[in-house]
Amino acid sequence: MPIFGKLSERIDQSIRNHRLKAYIKTLSEVRRLDYSGYSDADLLRQSLELRERANAGETTQELLVPAFALVAEVSERKLGLVPFDTQLLAGAALADRKLAEMQTGEGKTLAAVFAVYLHALCGQGVHVFTFNDYLAERDARWMSPVYAALGLTVSSVQADMSPESRRTAYSADVTYVTAKEAGFDYLRDGLARKPEDLLHRALHFVLVDEADSILIDEARVPLVIAGEKPAEANPSARMAAIAAQLEADADYDTDEFKRNVFLTDEGAQKAERLLGIESLYASEHLAELTGLNCALHAKVLLVRDVDYIVREGRAEQVDSATGRVAENRRWPDGLQAAVEAKEGLEPQTRGQVLGTIPLQHYLSLYPSMAGMTGTALTSADEFKETYSLDVVVIPPHRSNIREDMPPLIYTHPDSKRNAIVQKVLDIHRSGRPVLLGTASVEESEQLAVRLEEAAVPCRVLNARNDKEEAGIIARAGELGAVTVSTNMAGRGVDILLGGGREVEYAQVKALGGLYVIGTHLHESLRIDNQLRGRAGRQGDPGTTQFMVSLEDDLLVRYGLKDELPDNMTGLRQAEPVNTPALERKLTHIQRVANGHQFEARKNLNSYSDTLEEQRRIFRKEREDVLFDRVISSPLSVFDPACYERLLSILGEDTLRKIEKIAALHYMDKVWTDHLDYMNYLKESVHLSSISNRNPLDEFNVNLIRSFTDLPGRVEDQTVQYLQRLRPTSAFDPERDGPKQSTSTWTYAVNDLFLLTRRSIFD
Ligand code: ADP
């Protein structure tokens, strides 16, 4: 690392320490304030007084000390938990809108309540983003006695809730909800026809749990709300059949990162023959070219049981960061259909996109934000640059004595696998529990078979049997347990030594605690650290050991092999080949990969920034109409005669109502068309690089041109609708006016591939 790199790291470190000192000072002030002599009723009165002060405009800073002291007292009384100093420190950092790094098992759920309570005092509603629906419900229920004792209401949102229940949930002082559900509700609000149909209140403060996952890994995921769309021909099956006949190397090639696949000249000619067309690259065959690209991508780059599993007739994506099935996530339309065709599955309905927003942009709508996670520091730069969030590292309540061994490096996969099996065998013999973290569903199953053959009984946890997660995790810390998992056993999973039984706990502790083995390094060090974090919980002993091979994907991609001294190239041996230089190189590769990902994400943003700006402008205009802030009547301007005719039949109120409904309806319609156009641009624009134009410029110029036309199109369509109207005096605008999609559904899109592909051209 260059000297300045080290220096700036040290400066960052001292800034962080400085911040922590300020929170330690706050902590001692909170500890001095003693509410133990107060009755429950007195505590409630104190809290209501704080509410009044908040409403009168006192800042959170001014209210922090009494607010924290109240929460601490109530936590002890109602939950039986005396908050640790470290929880108060984390609370102070969160209240200060920071990103608190706090290890698993340190009690983040309670720590959050301090900041949440403080920011909820003003009554504007605080959201806590949880990792999944289950945790939203659990955390809200678990913490509700604290909020209730202090006079605040708390609620949670679940995916299957009705609009009424959602509205009620968001009207509470504190709402526990996943980022996705909150974002979907924001999209639903974008289609509201009446102010009273809105689900959200104005956004105020959000505290994001597992913040690195939401703010970095998931941030790019566009949330989508869609409505029905007329069925259209699906050419995917034909394209899949053609892709199946193309051969690697001769007909297509992949780039060094295996993120992109290209047709060779021979491949293109073969495809043209099979399709019976002259030139695949002629503009009238854009649809075929796009379709074939998708089919090839599905065939070559998306691997069953690694990138997705097939279950109940559907292709379900596996998220590489969490190892879980990414629920309700699709690839962009063409690719989704291509994967379904490749697997011979029934195509899933495709909807017309009515609204979309990437999570990152949704998050930026909150005026203030804080976050917490076990792994933040390694991505501190990205948090700062993308969200202006500073990381504060909260020391653990009991110091961490876990032993992290340097990775063992093997020459090739076979020797690595043998060594892993041998290692599990050795540790298992002592009765010490082992958690084996693998890279994919496929690998987890292969290793489980090898272990069974070696007479080591094990339990497998992966996306395929995610329903059994709780049971498997509950037993993963027992004497003699061997658990083979994907990254699923990473985030948010709390493995108790001895399965929670005291005697067994002591036995497992004496053996050295949980032994975590990782079979690969992830592109993101954070994800590896999540796995490491399963061991050494709350001061327990534990060991972690990664075991890699020079032929692992990540290491091949980043050229570890090129760094090998001559006598090691092509070497195949059973023993590890660790040298200090190789170990340093491994660390370096992960840092480079991390930077690479950050750059790719920034690059992706440049494609969504323009649309996001347009979305905000358009949404503001729509809200102005919805709330009657502007009363526009294009009809009275463009066709006064028609206006007078309708006025005489309907009267002023009804005419205004139908003008408003029509305006909202056609705003939604032209926006939907605009999104369709944007998708078309996205899918086709990278082809423009063939003609040496910059695809990003091309994309933006076209998008801006289309956006400029929108107001005119809304006016035209609204006027035309009203001109066609032949109402009677019984006309009811809500009943007889333009209809909305009767059913909508929501999903998230994994569109990373589209844009990483483009990044190669940029
Ligand atoms: P995290 O989300 O940081 O992994 P949790 O909030 O799930 O941690 O808490 C982990 C465990 O610690 C829970 O079983 C909880 O009851 C316990 N815990 C939290 N705070 C305290 C406390 N102040 N005293 C004792 N136990 C606590």
GROMACS .gro file of N, CA and C and ligand atoms in nm, residues 75 80-84 87 102-111 138-139 142-143 209-210 372 397 492-494 496 534 537-538, ligand 1:
model
  123
   75SER      N    1  -3.603  -0.054   2.949
   75SER     CA    2  -3.553  -0.181   2.897
   75SER      C    3  -3.532  -0.280   3.012
   80GLY      N    4  -3.619  -0.692   3.088
   80GLY     CA    5  -3.523  -0.761   3.172
   80GLY      C    6  -3.381  -0.750   3.117
   81LEU      N    7  -3.356  -0.654   3.030
   81LEU     CA    8  -3.221  -0.636   2.974
   81LEU      C    9  -3.162  -0.504   3.024
   82VAL      N   10  -3.053  -0.513   3.096
   82VAL     CA   11  -2.981  -0.391   3.136
   82VAL      C   12  -2.886  -0.357   3.023
   83PRO      N   13  -2.910  -0.245   2.954
   83PRO     CA   14  -2.828  -0.217   2.836
   83PRO      C   15  -2.679  -0.208   2.870
   84PHE      N   16  -2.598  -0.269   2.786
   84PHE     CA   17  -2.453  -0.258   2.801
   84PHE      C   18  -2.409  -0.117   2.760
   87GLN      N   19  -2.402  -0.078   2.397
   87GLN     CA   20  -2.530  -0.054   2.329
   87GLN      C   21  -2.566   0.094   2.333
  102MET      N   22  -2.103  -0.317   1.457
  102MET     CA   23  -2.124  -0.389   1.583
  102MET      C   24  -2.139  -0.535   1.548
  103GLN      N   25  -2.065  -0.621   1.617
  103GLN     CA   26  -2.066  -0.762   1.580
  103GLN      C   27  -2.199  -0.831   1.611
  104THR      N   28  -2.221  -0.942   1.545
  104THR     CA   29  -2.342  -1.021   1.571
  104THR      C   30  -2.345  -1.065   1.717
  105GLY      N   31  -2.465  -1.064   1.773
  105GLY     CA   32  -2.478  -1.110   1.911
  105GLY      C   33  -2.450  -1.002   2.014
  106GLU      N   34  -2.413  -0.882   1.965
  106GLU     CA   35  -2.382  -0.773   2.058
  106GLU      C   36  -2.506  -0.698   2.102
  107GLY      N   37  -2.621  -0.732   2.043
  107GLY     CA   38  -2.745  -0.668   2.086
  107GLY      C   39  -2.782  -0.543   2.008
  108LYS      N   40  -2.779  -0.554   1.875
  108LYS     CA   41  -2.813  -0.439   1.791
  108LYS      C   42  -2.960  -0.400   1.804
  109THR      N   43  -3.045  -0.503   1.822
  109THR     CA   44  -3.189  -0.474   1.824
  109THR      C   45  -3.224  -0.373   1.933
  110LEU      N   46  -3.168  -0.395   2.051
  110LEU     CA   47  -3.195  -0.302   2.161
  110LEU      C   48  -3.120  -0.170   2.141
  111ALA      N   49  -2.996  -0.178   2.094
  111ALA     CA   50  -2.917  -0.056   2.073
  111ALA      C   51  -2.992   0.040   1.981
  138ARG      N   52  -4.058  -0.983   1.434
  138ARG     CA   53  -3.997  -1.023   1.562
  138ARG      C   54  -3.944  -0.903   1.639
  139ASP      N   55  -3.869  -0.816   1.571
  139ASP     CA   56  -3.808  -0.703   1.641
  139ASP      C   57  -3.914  -0.607   1.693
  142TRP      N   58  -4.072  -0.778   1.992
  142TRP     CA   59  -3.977  -0.789   2.102
  142TRP      C   60  -3.959  -0.654   2.172
  143MET      N   61  -3.945  -0.546   2.096
  143MET     CA   62  -3.917  -0.415   2.153
  143MET      C   63  -4.043  -0.337   2.191
  209ASP      N   64  -3.084  -0.181   0.935
  209ASP     CA   65  -3.010  -0.293   0.992
  209ASP      C   66  -2.943  -0.369   0.878
  210GLU      N   67  -2.835  -0.441   0.907
  210GLU     CA   68  -2.754  -0.508   0.802
  210GLU      C   69  -2.727  -0.408   0.690
  372MET      N   70  -2.662   0.006   1.086
  372MET     CA   71  -2.578  -0.079   1.171
  372MET      C   72  -2.555  -0.213   1.101
  397HIS      N   73  -1.881  -0.583   2.360
  397HIS     CA   74  -1.911  -0.585   2.502
  397HIS      C   75  -1.808  -0.671   2.577
  492GLY      N   76  -2.655  -1.234   0.998
  492GLY     CA   77  -2.771  -1.235   1.087
  492GLY      C   78  -2.799  -1.369   1.152
  493VAL      N   79  -2.705  -1.463   1.142
  493VAL     CA   80  -2.730  -1.595   1.198
  493VAL      C   81  -2.651  -1.610   1.327
  494ASP      N   82  -2.720  -1.641   1.434
  494ASP     CA   83  -2.655  -1.644   1.565
  494ASP      C   84  -2.642  -1.789   1.609
  496LEU      N   85  -2.536  -2.049   1.871
  496LEU     CA   86  -2.504  -2.061   2.013
  496LEU      C   87  -2.424  -2.189   2.038
  534ARG      N   88  -1.949  -1.572   1.253
  534ARG     CA   89  -2.032  -1.676   1.316
  534ARG      C   90  -1.960  -1.735   1.435
  537ARG      N   91  -1.863  -1.548   1.914
  537ARG     CA   92  -1.972  -1.459   1.951
  537ARG      C   93  -1.963  -1.423   2.099
  538GLN      N   94  -1.987  -1.298   2.132
  538GLN     CA   95  -1.987  -1.247   2.270
  538GLN      C   96  -1.872  -1.298   2.355
  763ADP     P1   97  -2.748  -0.876   1.705
  763ADP     O1   98  -2.864  -0.828   1.621
  763ADP     O2   99  -2.649  -0.767   1.731
  763ADP     O3  100  -2.684  -0.999   1.654
  763ADP     P2  101  -2.952  -0.928   1.900
  763ADP     O4  102  -3.014  -0.796   1.912
  763ADP     O5  103  -3.022  -1.033   1.825
  763ADP     O6  104  -2.802  -0.913   1.848
  763ADP     O7  105  -2.919  -0.980   2.047
  763ADP     C1  106  -2.842  -1.096   2.068
  763ADP     C2  107  -2.872  -1.156   2.202
  763ADP     O8  108  -2.821  -1.075   2.307
  763ADP     C3  109  -3.021  -1.172   2.229
  763ADP     O9  110  -3.042  -1.302   2.276
  763ADP     C4  111  -3.050  -1.070   2.338
  763ADP    O10  112  -3.151  -1.113   2.425
  763ADP     C5  113  -2.918  -1.056   2.408
  763ADP     N1  114  -2.901  -0.923   2.466
  763ADP     C6  115  -2.908  -0.805   2.401
  763ADP     N2  116  -2.885  -0.703   2.484
  763ADP     C7  117  -2.862  -0.756   2.606
  763ADP     C8  118  -2.833  -0.701   2.736
  763ADP     N3  119  -2.820  -0.570   2.754
  763ADP     N4  120  -2.816  -0.788   2.836
  763ADP     C9  121  -2.826  -0.920   2.817
  763ADP     N5  122  -2.854  -0.978   2.699
  763ADP    C10  123  -2.872  -0.896   2.594
   0.00000   0.00000   0.00000
